[in-house]
Amino acid sequence: MKFFIDTANLDQIKEAQDMGILDGVTTNPSLMAKEGITGTDNIMKHYVDICNIVDGDVSAEVISTDFDGMVREGEALAELHDQIVIKLPMIKDGVKACKYFSDRDIKTNVTLVFSPGQALLAAKAGATYVSPFIGRLDDVSTDGLNLIAEIRHIYDNYAFETQILAASVRHTMHVIDCAKLGADVMTGPLKSIVGLLNHPLTDIGLEKFLADYKKGN
Ligand code: E4P
């Protein structure tokens, strides 16, 4: 299972990268705005800064909602760095743009996916990644993890190669449940990754080992 971090915060990206377990980064316009990164030029530069920190795929989201605009923006983003993945919204023109980019071997991530039918369309269009938003489904009393299971089932039926990127992950149990269900990738905040380290028995055990070592020295 690949671990992506869902942030535009460079310090957090560096922290996850330094642990040696990071496989990529996802961003979106809201995450950019949260870091105070505004304006096309600054946003483009920020994508390059992110690519220079991590080794893996970095999703960069288009803001156009029409096919021509998505293609224009996506081509400019793809030119920035070979780690860039074009993130496209799950709308009709987004599906069409996904097919356009996949036909040209440019990686894509179809985002804002909330149903198995949408995931099926993304796979048919040759998406590299499909991003079902599990946390946002949970927010409206719908089982987000069930969507991961449904997409896994459908993709396995037809051996679709599109990778299921569980997005809108909010906490460590989402990560573990997504791993059990066979999601190919998860993207979440830093706390959902470093939180996996925590267990009181690890802390108690380490404290005792170190104390016993000191007794003998
Ligand atoms: C996915 O790529 C999105 O950036 C993200 O996971 C959305 O998460 P949120 O629902 O916590 O905003």
Coordinates of N, CA and C and ligand atoms in Angstrom, one line a residue:
M1 N 0.9 -1.2 0.0 CA 0.0 0.0 0.0 C 0.9 1.2 0.0
K2 N 0.6 2.1 -1.0 CA 1.4 3.4 -1.0 C 0.8 4.4 0.0
F3 N 1.7 5.2 0.6 CA 1.3 6.3 1.5 C 1.5 7.6 0.8
F4 N 0.5 8.4 0.6 CA 0.6 9.7 0.1 C 0.2 10.6 1.3
I5 N 0.9 11.8 1.3 CA 0.4 12.8 2.3 C -0.4 13.8 1.6
D6 N -1.5 14.2 2.3 CA -2.5 15.1 1.7 C -2.3 16.5 2.3
T7 N -1.4 17.3 1.7 CA -1.1 18.6 2.3 C -0.2 19.4 1.3
A8 N -0.2 20.7 1.4 CA 0.7 21.5 0.6 C 1.8 22.1 1.6
N9 N 1.8 21.6 2.8 CA 2.7 22.2 3.8 C 4.1 21.5 3.7
L10 N 5.1 22.3 3.3 CA 6.4 21.7 3.0 C 7.1 21.0 4.2
D11 N 6.9 21.6 5.4 CA 7.5 21.0 6.6 C 6.9 19.6 6.8
Q12 N 5.6 19.5 6.7 CA 5.0 18.2 7.0 C 5.4 17.2 5.9
I13 N 5.5 17.7 4.7 CA 5.9 16.8 3.6 C 7.4 16.3 3.9
K14 N 8.2 17.2 4.3 CA 9.6 16.8 4.6 C 9.6 15.8 5.8
E15 N 8.8 16.0 6.8 CA 8.8 15.1 8.0 C 8.4 13.7 7.5
A16 N 7.4 13.6 6.7 CA 6.9 12.3 6.2 C 8.0 11.6 5.3
Q17 N 8.6 12.5 4.5 CA 9.7 12.0 3.6 C 10.8 11.5 4.4
D18 N 11.2 12.2 5.5 CA 12.3 11.8 6.3 C 12.1 10.5 7.0
M19 N 10.9 10.1 7.2 CA 10.6 8.8 7.9 C 10.9 7.7 6.9
G20 N 11.0 8.0 5.6 CA 11.3 6.9 4.6 C 10.1 6.1 4.2
I21 N 8.9 6.6 4.5 CA 7.8 5.8 4.1 C 6.8 6.5 3.2
L22 N 7.2 7.6 2.6 CA 6.3 8.4 1.8 C 6.5 8.0 0.3
D23 N 5.3 7.8 -0.3 CA 5.3 7.5 -1.7 C 4.8 8.6 -2.6
G24 N 4.3 9.7 -2.1 CA 3.8 10.7 -2.9 C 3.0 11.7 -2.1
V25 N 2.5 12.7 -2.9 CA 1.7 13.8 -2.2 C 0.5 14.1 -3.1
T26 N -0.6 14.4 -2.4 CA -1.8 15.0 -3.0 C -2.1 16.4 -2.5
T27 N -2.5 17.2 -3.4 CA -2.9 18.6 -3.0 C -4.2 18.9 -3.6
N28 N -4.8 20.0 -3.2 CA -6.0 20.5 -3.9 C -6.0 22.0 -3.7
P29 N -6.9 22.7 -4.4 CA -6.9 24.2 -4.2 C -7.1 24.7 -2.8
S30 N -7.9 23.9 -2.0 CA -8.1 24.3 -0.6 C -6.9 24.2 0.2
L31 N -6.1 23.1 0.0 CA -4.9 22.8 0.7 C -3.8 23.9 0.4
M32 N -3.8 24.3 -0.9 CA -2.9 25.4 -1.3 C -3.2 26.7 -0.6
A33 N -4.5 27.0 -0.6 CA -5.0 28.3 0.1 C -4.7 28.3 1.5
K34 N -4.8 27.1 2.2 CA -4.5 26.9 3.6 C -3.1 27.3 3.9
E35 N -2.2 27.1 3.0 CA -0.8 27.4 3.2 C -0.5 28.8 2.7
G36 N -1.5 29.6 2.3 CA -1.3 30.9 1.8 C -0.7 31.0 0.4
I37 N -0.7 29.9 -0.3 CA -0.2 29.8 -1.7 C -1.3 30.2 -2.7
T38 N -1.2 31.4 -3.2 CA -2.3 31.9 -4.2 C -1.6 32.4 -5.4
G39 N -2.4 32.4 -6.5 CA -1.9 32.9 -7.8 C -1.2 31.8 -8.6
T40 N -1.5 31.8 -9.9 CA -1.0 30.6 -10.7 C 0.5 30.4 -10.6
D41 N 1.3 31.5 -10.7 CA 2.7 31.4 -10.7 C 3.2 30.8 -9.4
N42 N 2.7 31.3 -8.3 CA 3.1 30.8 -6.9 C 2.7 29.3 -6.8
I43 N 1.5 29.0 -7.2 CA 1.1 27.6 -7.1 C 1.9 26.7 -7.9
M44 N 2.3 27.1 -9.2 CA 3.1 26.3 -10.0 C 4.5 26.1 -9.4
K45 N 5.0 27.1 -8.8 CA 6.4 27.0 -8.2 C 6.3 26.1 -7.0
H46 N 5.2 26.2 -6.3 CA 5.0 25.3 -5.1 C 5.0 23.8 -5.5
Y47 N 4.4 23.5 -6.6 CA 4.4 22.1 -7.1 C 5.8 21.6 -7.3
V48 N 6.6 22.5 -7.9 CA 8.0 22.1 -8.1 C 8.7 21.9 -6.8
D49 N 8.5 22.8 -5.9 CA 9.1 22.7 -4.5 C 8.7 21.3 -3.9
I50 N 7.5 21.0 -4.0 CA 7.0 19.7 -3.5 C 7.7 18.5 -4.2
C51 N 7.8 18.6 -5.5 CA 8.4 17.5 -6.3 C 9.9 17.3 -5.9
N52 N 10.5 18.5 -5.5 CA 11.9 18.4 -5.2 C 12.2 17.8 -3.8
I53 N 11.1 17.6 -3.0 CA 11.2 17.0 -1.6 C 11.0 15.5 -1.7
V54 N 9.9 15.1 -2.5 CA 9.5 13.7 -2.5 C 10.0 13.0 -3.8
D55 N 10.0 11.7 -3.7 CA 10.5 10.9 -4.8 C 9.3 10.5 -5.7
G56 N 8.1 10.4 -5.2 CA 7.0 9.8 -5.9 C 6.0 10.8 -6.6
D57 N 4.8 10.3 -6.9 CA 3.9 11.1 -7.6 C 3.3 12.3 -6.8
V58 N 3.1 13.4 -7.5 CA 2.5 14.6 -6.8 C 1.3 15.1 -7.6
S59 N 0.2 15.0 -7.0 CA -1.1 15.3 -7.8 C -1.3 16.8 -7.8
A60 N -1.5 17.4 -8.9 CA -1.7 18.8 -9.1 C -3.0 19.0 -9.8
E61 N -3.9 19.8 -9.1 CA -5.3 19.8 -9.6 C -5.6 21.0 -10.5
V62 N -6.3 20.7 -11.6 CA -6.7 21.7 -12.5 C -7.9 22.5 -11.9
I63 N -8.1 23.7 -12.3 CA -9.3 24.4 -11.8 C -10.3 24.7 -12.9
S64 N -9.9 24.4 -14.2 CA -10.9 24.6 -15.3 C -12.0 23.5 -15.1
T65 N -13.1 23.8 -15.7 CA -14.2 22.8 -15.7 C -14.6 22.4 -17.1
D66 N -13.9 23.0 -18.1 CA -14.2 22.6 -19.5 C -13.1 21.8 -20.0
F67 N -13.3 21.0 -21.0 CA -12.3 20.1 -21.6 C -11.1 20.8 -22.1
D68 N -11.3 21.9 -22.9 CA -10.1 22.6 -23.4 C -9.3 23.2 -22.3
G69 N -9.9 23.8 -21.3 CA -9.2 24.4 -20.2 C -8.4 23.4 -19.4
M70 N -9.0 22.2 -19.2 CA -8.4 21.2 -18.4 C -7.1 20.7 -19.2
V71 N -7.3 20.5 -20.5 CA -6.1 20.1 -21.3 C -5.0 21.1 -21.3
R72 N -5.4 22.4 -21.4 CA -4.4 23.4 -21.4 C -3.6 23.5 -20.1
E73 N -4.4 23.5 -19.0 CA -3.8 23.5 -17.7 C -3.0 22.3 -17.4
G74 N -3.6 21.1 -17.7 CA -2.9 19.9 -17.4 C -1.6 19.7 -18.1
E75 N -1.6 20.2 -19.4 CA -0.3 20.1 -20.2 C 0.7 21.0 -19.5
A76 N 0.3 22.2 -19.1 CA 1.3 23.1 -18.4 C 1.8 22.5 -17.1
L77 N 0.9 21.8 -16.4 CA 1.3 21.2 -15.1 C 2.3 20.0 -15.4
A78 N 1.9 19.2 -16.4 CA 2.8 18.1 -16.7 C 4.2 18.5 -17.1
E79 N 4.3 19.7 -17.7 CA 5.6 20.2 -18.1 C 6.5 20.6 -17.0
L80 N 5.9 20.9 -15.8 CA 6.6 21.3 -14.6 C 7.6 20.4 -14.1
H81 N 7.2 19.1 -14.1 CA 8.1 18.0 -13.5 C 7.6 16.7 -13.9
D82 N 8.4 15.7 -14.0 CA 7.9 14.4 -14.4 C 7.2 13.6 -13.3
Q83 N 7.2 14.2 -12.1 CA 6.5 13.5 -11.0 C 5.0 14.0 -10.9
I84 N 4.7 15.0 -11.7 CA 3.3 15.6 -11.6 C 2.3 14.6 -12.2
V85 N 1.2 14.5 -11.5 CA 0.0 13.7 -11.9 C -1.1 14.7 -12.0
I86 N -1.8 14.7 -13.1 CA -2.9 15.7 -13.4 C -4.2 15.3 -12.7
K87 N -4.6 16.1 -11.7 CA -5.8 15.8 -10.9 C -7.0 16.5 -11.6
L88 N -8.0 15.6 -11.9 CA -9.2 16.1 -12.7 C -10.5 15.8 -11.9
P89 N -11.4 16.7 -12.0 CA -12.7 16.5 -11.3 C -13.6 15.4 -12.0
M90 N -14.3 14.7 -11.2 CA -15.2 13.7 -11.8 C -16.5 14.4 -12.3
I91 N -16.3 15.0 -13.5 CA -17.4 15.6 -14.3 C -17.2 15.1 -15.7
K92 N -18.2 15.3 -16.6 CA -18.1 14.8 -17.9 C -16.8 15.2 -18.6
D93 N -16.5 16.5 -18.6 CA -15.3 17.0 -19.2 C -14.0 16.5 -18.6
G94 N -14.1 16.2 -17.3 CA -13.0 15.6 -16.5 C -12.7 14.2 -17.0
V95 N -13.7 13.4 -17.3 CA -13.6 12.1 -17.8 C -12.9 12.1 -19.2
K96 N -13.4 13.1 -20.0 CA -12.9 13.2 -21.4 C -11.4 13.6 -21.3
A97 N -11.1 14.5 -20.4 CA -9.7 15.0 -20.3 C -8.8 13.9 -19.8
C98 N -9.4 13.0 -18.9 CA -8.7 11.9 -18.4 C -8.3 10.9 -19.5
K99 N -9.2 10.7 -20.4 CA -9.0 9.8 -21.6 C -7.9 10.5 -22.4
Y100 N -8.0 11.8 -22.6 CA -7.0 12.5 -23.4 C -5.6 12.3 -22.9
F101 N -5.5 12.5 -21.6 CA -4.1 12.4 -21.0 C -3.6 10.9 -20.9
S102 N -4.5 10.0 -20.6 CA -4.1 8.6 -20.5 C -3.7 8.1 -21.9
D103 N -4.3 8.6 -23.0 CA -3.9 8.2 -24.3 C -2.5 8.7 -24.6
R104 N -2.1 9.7 -23.9 CA -0.7 10.3 -24.1 C 0.3 9.9 -23.0
D105 N -0.1 8.9 -22.3 CA 0.8 8.4 -21.2 C 1.1 9.4 -20.1
I106 N 0.2 10.4 -19.9 CA 0.3 11.3 -18.8 C -0.5 10.9 -17.7
K107 N 0.1 10.8 -16.5 CA -0.7 10.2 -15.3 C -1.8 11.1 -14.9
T108 N -2.9 10.5 -14.4 CA -4.1 11.2 -14.0 C -4.6 10.7 -12.6
N109 N -5.3 11.6 -11.9 CA -5.9 11.3 -10.7 C -7.3 11.9 -10.8
V110 N -8.3 11.0 -10.8 CA -9.7 11.5 -10.9 C -10.3 11.7 -9.5
T111 N -10.6 12.9 -9.2 CA -10.9 13.3 -7.8 C -12.4 13.6 -7.6
L112 N -12.8 13.7 -6.4 CA -14.2 14.0 -6.0 C -15.1 12.8 -6.4
V113 N -14.6 11.6 -6.1 CA -15.4 10.4 -6.5 C -16.2 9.9 -5.2
F114 N -17.5 9.8 -5.4 CA -18.3 9.4 -4.3 C -19.2 8.2 -4.5
S115 N -19.0 7.6 -5.7 CA -19.9 6.4 -6.0 C -19.1 5.4 -6.9
P116 N -19.6 4.1 -6.8 CA -18.9 3.1 -7.6 C -19.0 3.4 -9.1
G117 N -20.2 4.0 -9.6 CA -20.4 4.3 -11.0 C -19.3 5.3 -11.5
Q118 N -19.0 6.3 -10.6 CA -18.0 7.3 -11.0 C -16.6 6.6 -11.1
A119 N -16.4 5.7 -10.2 CA -15.1 5.0 -10.2 C -15.0 4.1 -11.5
L120 N -16.1 3.6 -11.9 CA -16.1 2.8 -13.1 C -15.7 3.6 -14.3
L121 N -16.3 4.8 -14.4 CA -16.0 5.8 -15.5 C -14.6 6.2 -15.5
A122 N -14.0 6.4 -14.3 CA -12.6 6.8 -14.2 C -11.7 5.7 -14.8
A123 N -12.0 4.5 -14.4 CA -11.2 3.3 -14.9 C -11.3 3.2 -16.4
K124 N -12.6 3.3 -16.9 CA -12.8 3.2 -18.3 C -12.0 4.3 -19.1
A125 N -11.8 5.5 -18.5 CA -11.1 6.5 -19.1 C -9.6 6.4 -18.9
G126 N -9.2 5.3 -18.3 CA -7.7 5.0 -18.1 C -7.0 5.8 -17.1
A127 N -7.8 6.2 -16.0 CA -7.1 7.0 -14.9 C -6.0 6.2 -14.3
T128 N -5.0 6.8 -13.9 CA -3.9 6.2 -13.1 C -4.4 5.9 -11.7
Y129 N -5.0 6.9 -11.1 CA -5.6 6.9 -9.8 C -7.1 7.3 -9.8
V130 N -7.9 6.7 -8.9 CA -9.2 7.2 -8.7 C -9.3 7.5 -7.2
S131 N -9.8 8.7 -6.9 CA -9.8 9.2 -5.5 C -11.2 9.2 -4.9
P132 N -11.7 8.1 -4.2 CA -12.9 8.1 -3.5 C -12.7 8.9 -2.1
F133 N -13.5 9.8 -1.8 CA -13.4 10.6 -0.6 C -14.1 10.0 0.6
I134 N -13.4 9.2 1.4 CA -14.1 8.4 2.4 C -14.5 9.3 3.6
G135 N -13.7 10.2 4.0 CA -14.0 11.0 5.2 C -15.3 11.9 4.9
R136 N -15.3 12.4 3.7 CA -16.5 13.3 3.4 C -17.8 12.5 3.3
L137 N -17.7 11.2 2.9 CA -18.9 10.4 2.9 C -19.3 10.1 4.4
D138 N -18.3 9.8 5.2 CA -18.6 9.6 6.6 C -19.3 10.8 7.2
D139 N -18.8 12.0 6.8 CA -19.4 13.3 7.3 C -20.9 13.4 7.1
V140 N -21.4 12.7 6.0 CA -22.8 12.8 5.7 C -23.5 11.4 6.0
S141 N -23.0 10.8 7.0 CA -23.6 9.5 7.5 C -23.7 8.4 6.5
T142 N -22.7 8.4 5.6 CA -22.6 7.3 4.6 C -21.3 6.6 4.8
D143 N -21.3 5.3 4.6 CA -20.1 4.5 4.9 C -19.0 4.6 3.8
G144 N -18.0 5.5 4.1 CA -17.0 5.7 3.1 C -16.2 4.5 2.8
L145 N -15.9 3.7 3.8 CA -15.1 2.5 3.6 C -15.8 1.5 2.7
N146 N -17.1 1.5 2.8 CA -17.9 0.6 1.9 C -17.7 0.9 0.5
L147 N -17.5 2.2 0.2 CA -17.2 2.6 -1.2 C -15.9 2.0 -1.7
I148 N -14.9 2.0 -0.8 CA -13.6 1.4 -1.2 C -13.8 -0.1 -1.5
A149 N -14.6 -0.8 -0.7 CA -14.8 -2.2 -0.9 C -15.5 -2.4 -2.2
E150 N -16.5 -1.6 -2.5 CA -17.3 -1.8 -3.8 C -16.4 -1.5 -5.0
I151 N -15.5 -0.5 -4.9 CA -14.7 -0.2 -6.1 C -13.6 -1.3 -6.2
R152 N -13.1 -1.8 -5.1 CA -12.1 -2.9 -5.2 C -12.7 -4.1 -5.9
H153 N -14.0 -4.4 -5.5 CA -14.7 -5.6 -6.1 C -14.9 -5.4 -7.6
I154 N -15.3 -4.2 -8.0 CA -15.6 -3.9 -9.4 C -14.3 -4.0 -10.2
Y155 N -13.2 -3.3 -9.7 CA -12.0 -3.3 -10.4 C -11.4 -4.7 -10.6
D156 N -11.5 -5.5 -9.5 CA -11.0 -6.8 -9.6 C -11.7 -7.7 -10.6
N157 N -13.0 -7.5 -10.7 CA -13.8 -8.2 -11.7 C -13.3 -8.1 -13.1
Y158 N -12.7 -7.0 -13.4 CA -12.3 -6.7 -14.8 C -10.8 -6.4 -14.9
A159 N -10.1 -6.6 -13.8 CA -8.6 -6.4 -13.8 C -8.3 -5.0 -14.3
F160 N -9.1 -4.0 -13.9 CA -8.8 -2.6 -14.2 C -7.5 -2.3 -13.5
E161 N -6.6 -1.5 -14.2 CA -5.3 -1.2 -13.6 C -5.3 0.1 -12.8
T162 N -6.4 0.9 -12.9 CA -6.5 2.1 -12.1 C -6.3 1.8 -10.6
Q163 N -5.5 2.6 -10.0 CA -5.2 2.4 -8.6 C -6.2 3.1 -7.7
I164 N -6.7 2.4 -6.7 CA -7.7 3.0 -5.8 C -6.9 3.8 -4.7
L165 N -7.1 5.2 -4.8 CA -6.4 6.1 -3.9 C -7.4 6.6 -2.9
A166 N -7.4 5.9 -1.7 CA -8.4 6.3 -0.7 C -8.1 7.7 -0.2
A167 N -9.0 8.6 -0.5 CA -8.7 10.0 -0.1 C -9.7 10.5 1.0
S168 N -9.4 11.7 1.5 CA -10.2 12.2 2.6 C -10.1 11.3 3.8
V169 N -8.9 10.7 3.9 CA -8.6 9.9 5.1 C -8.4 10.8 6.2
R170 N -9.0 10.5 7.4 CA -8.9 11.5 8.5 C -8.1 11.0 9.7
H171 N -8.0 9.7 9.8 CA -7.3 9.2 11.0 C -6.7 7.8 10.8
T172 N -6.0 7.3 11.8 CA -5.3 6.0 11.6 C -6.2 4.8 11.3
M173 N -7.4 4.8 11.9 CA -8.3 3.6 11.6 C -8.7 3.6 10.1
H174 N -8.9 4.8 9.6 CA -9.2 4.8 8.1 C -8.0 4.1 7.3
V175 N -6.8 4.4 7.7 CA -5.6 3.9 7.0 C -5.6 2.4 7.2
I176 N -5.8 1.9 8.4 CA -5.8 0.4 8.6 C -7.0 -0.3 7.9
D177 N -8.1 0.3 7.9 CA -9.3 -0.3 7.3 C -9.1 -0.3 5.7
C178 N -8.5 0.8 5.2 CA -8.3 0.8 3.8 C -7.3 -0.2 3.4
A179 N -6.3 -0.5 4.2 CA -5.3 -1.5 3.9 C -6.0 -2.9 3.9
K180 N -6.9 -3.1 4.9 CA -7.6 -4.4 4.9 C -8.4 -4.6 3.7
L181 N -9.0 -3.5 3.2 CA -9.9 -3.6 2.0 C -9.2 -3.7 0.7
G182 N -7.8 -3.5 0.8 CA -7.0 -3.6 -0.5 C -7.0 -2.3 -1.3
A183 N -7.1 -1.1 -0.7 CA -6.9 0.1 -1.4 C -5.4 0.1 -1.8
D184 N -5.1 0.6 -3.0 CA -3.7 0.6 -3.5 C -2.9 1.7 -2.8
V185 N -3.6 2.8 -2.5 CA -2.9 4.0 -1.9 C -3.9 4.6 -0.9
M186 N -3.3 5.3 0.1 CA -4.1 6.1 0.9 C -3.5 7.5 1.0
T187 N -4.3 8.6 1.0 CA -3.7 9.9 1.2 C -4.4 10.5 2.4
G188 N -3.6 11.0 3.4 CA -4.2 11.6 4.6 C -3.2 12.6 5.2
P189 N -3.7 13.3 6.2 CA -2.8 14.3 6.9 C -1.7 13.6 7.6
L190 N -0.7 14.3 8.0 CA 0.5 13.8 8.7 C 0.1 13.0 9.9
K191 N -0.9 13.5 10.6 CA -1.3 12.8 11.9 C -1.8 11.4 11.6
S192 N -2.4 11.2 10.5 CA -2.9 9.8 10.2 C -1.8 8.9 9.9
I193 N -0.6 9.4 9.5 CA 0.5 8.6 9.2 C 1.4 8.3 10.5
V194 N 1.8 9.4 11.2 CA 2.6 9.3 12.4 C 1.8 8.6 13.5
G195 N 0.5 8.8 13.5 CA -0.3 8.2 14.5 C -0.2 6.7 14.6
L196 N 0.2 6.1 13.4 CA 0.3 4.6 13.3 C 1.4 4.1 14.2
L197 N 2.3 5.0 14.6 CA 3.5 4.6 15.5 C 3.0 4.3 16.9
N198 N 1.9 4.9 17.3 CA 1.6 4.9 18.7 C 1.1 3.6 19.3
H199 N 1.7 3.1 20.3 CA 1.1 2.1 21.2 C 1.7 2.2 22.6
P200 N 0.9 2.3 23.6 CA 1.5 2.4 25.0 C 2.4 1.3 25.4
L201 N 2.1 0.1 24.9 CA 3.0 -1.1 25.3 C 4.4 -0.9 24.7
T202 N 4.5 -0.3 23.5 CA 5.8 0.0 22.9 C 6.6 0.9 23.8
D203 N 5.9 2.0 24.3 CA 6.6 3.0 25.2 C 7.0 2.3 26.5
I204 N 6.1 1.5 27.1 CA 6.4 0.9 28.4 C 7.5 -0.1 28.2
G205 N 7.4 -0.9 27.1 CA 8.5 -1.9 26.8 C 9.8 -1.3 26.6
L206 N 9.9 -0.2 25.9 CA 11.2 0.4 25.6 C 11.8 1.0 26.9
E207 N 10.9 1.6 27.7 CA 11.3 2.2 28.9 C 12.0 1.1 29.8
K208 N 11.3 0.0 29.9 CA 11.8 -1.1 30.7 C 13.1 -1.7 30.2
F209 N 13.2 -1.9 28.9 CA 14.5 -2.4 28.3 C 15.6 -1.4 28.6
L210 N 15.4 -0.1 28.5 CA 16.5 0.9 28.7 C 16.9 0.9 30.2
A211 N 15.8 0.8 31.1 CA 16.1 0.8 32.5 C 16.9 -0.5 32.9
D212 N 16.6 -1.7 32.3 CA 17.3 -2.9 32.6 C 18.7 -2.9 32.1
Y213 N 18.9 -2.2 30.9 CA 20.2 -2.1 30.4 C 21.1 -1.3 31.4
K214 N 20.5 -0.2 31.9 CA 21.3 0.7 32.8 C 21.7 -0.1 34.0
K215 N 20.8 -1.0 34.5 CA 21.2 -1.8 35.8 C 22.4 -2.6 35.6
G216 N 22.6 -3.1 34.4 CA 23.8 -4.0 34.2 C 25.1 -3.2 33.8
N217 N 25.0 -1.8 33.7 CA 26.1 -1.0 33.3 C 26.5 0.0 34.4
Ligands
E4P1 C1 -7.8 14.2 -2.0 O1 -7.0 14.2 -2.9 C2 -8.2 15.4 -1.3 O2 -7.2 16.4 -1.4 C3 -8.5 15.2 0.2 O3 -8.1 13.9 0.6 C4 -9.7 15.8 0.7 O4 -9.7 15.5 2.1 P1 -10.7 16.3 3.1 O5 -12.1 15.7 2.9 O6 -10.2 16.0 4.5 O7 -10.6 17.8 2.7

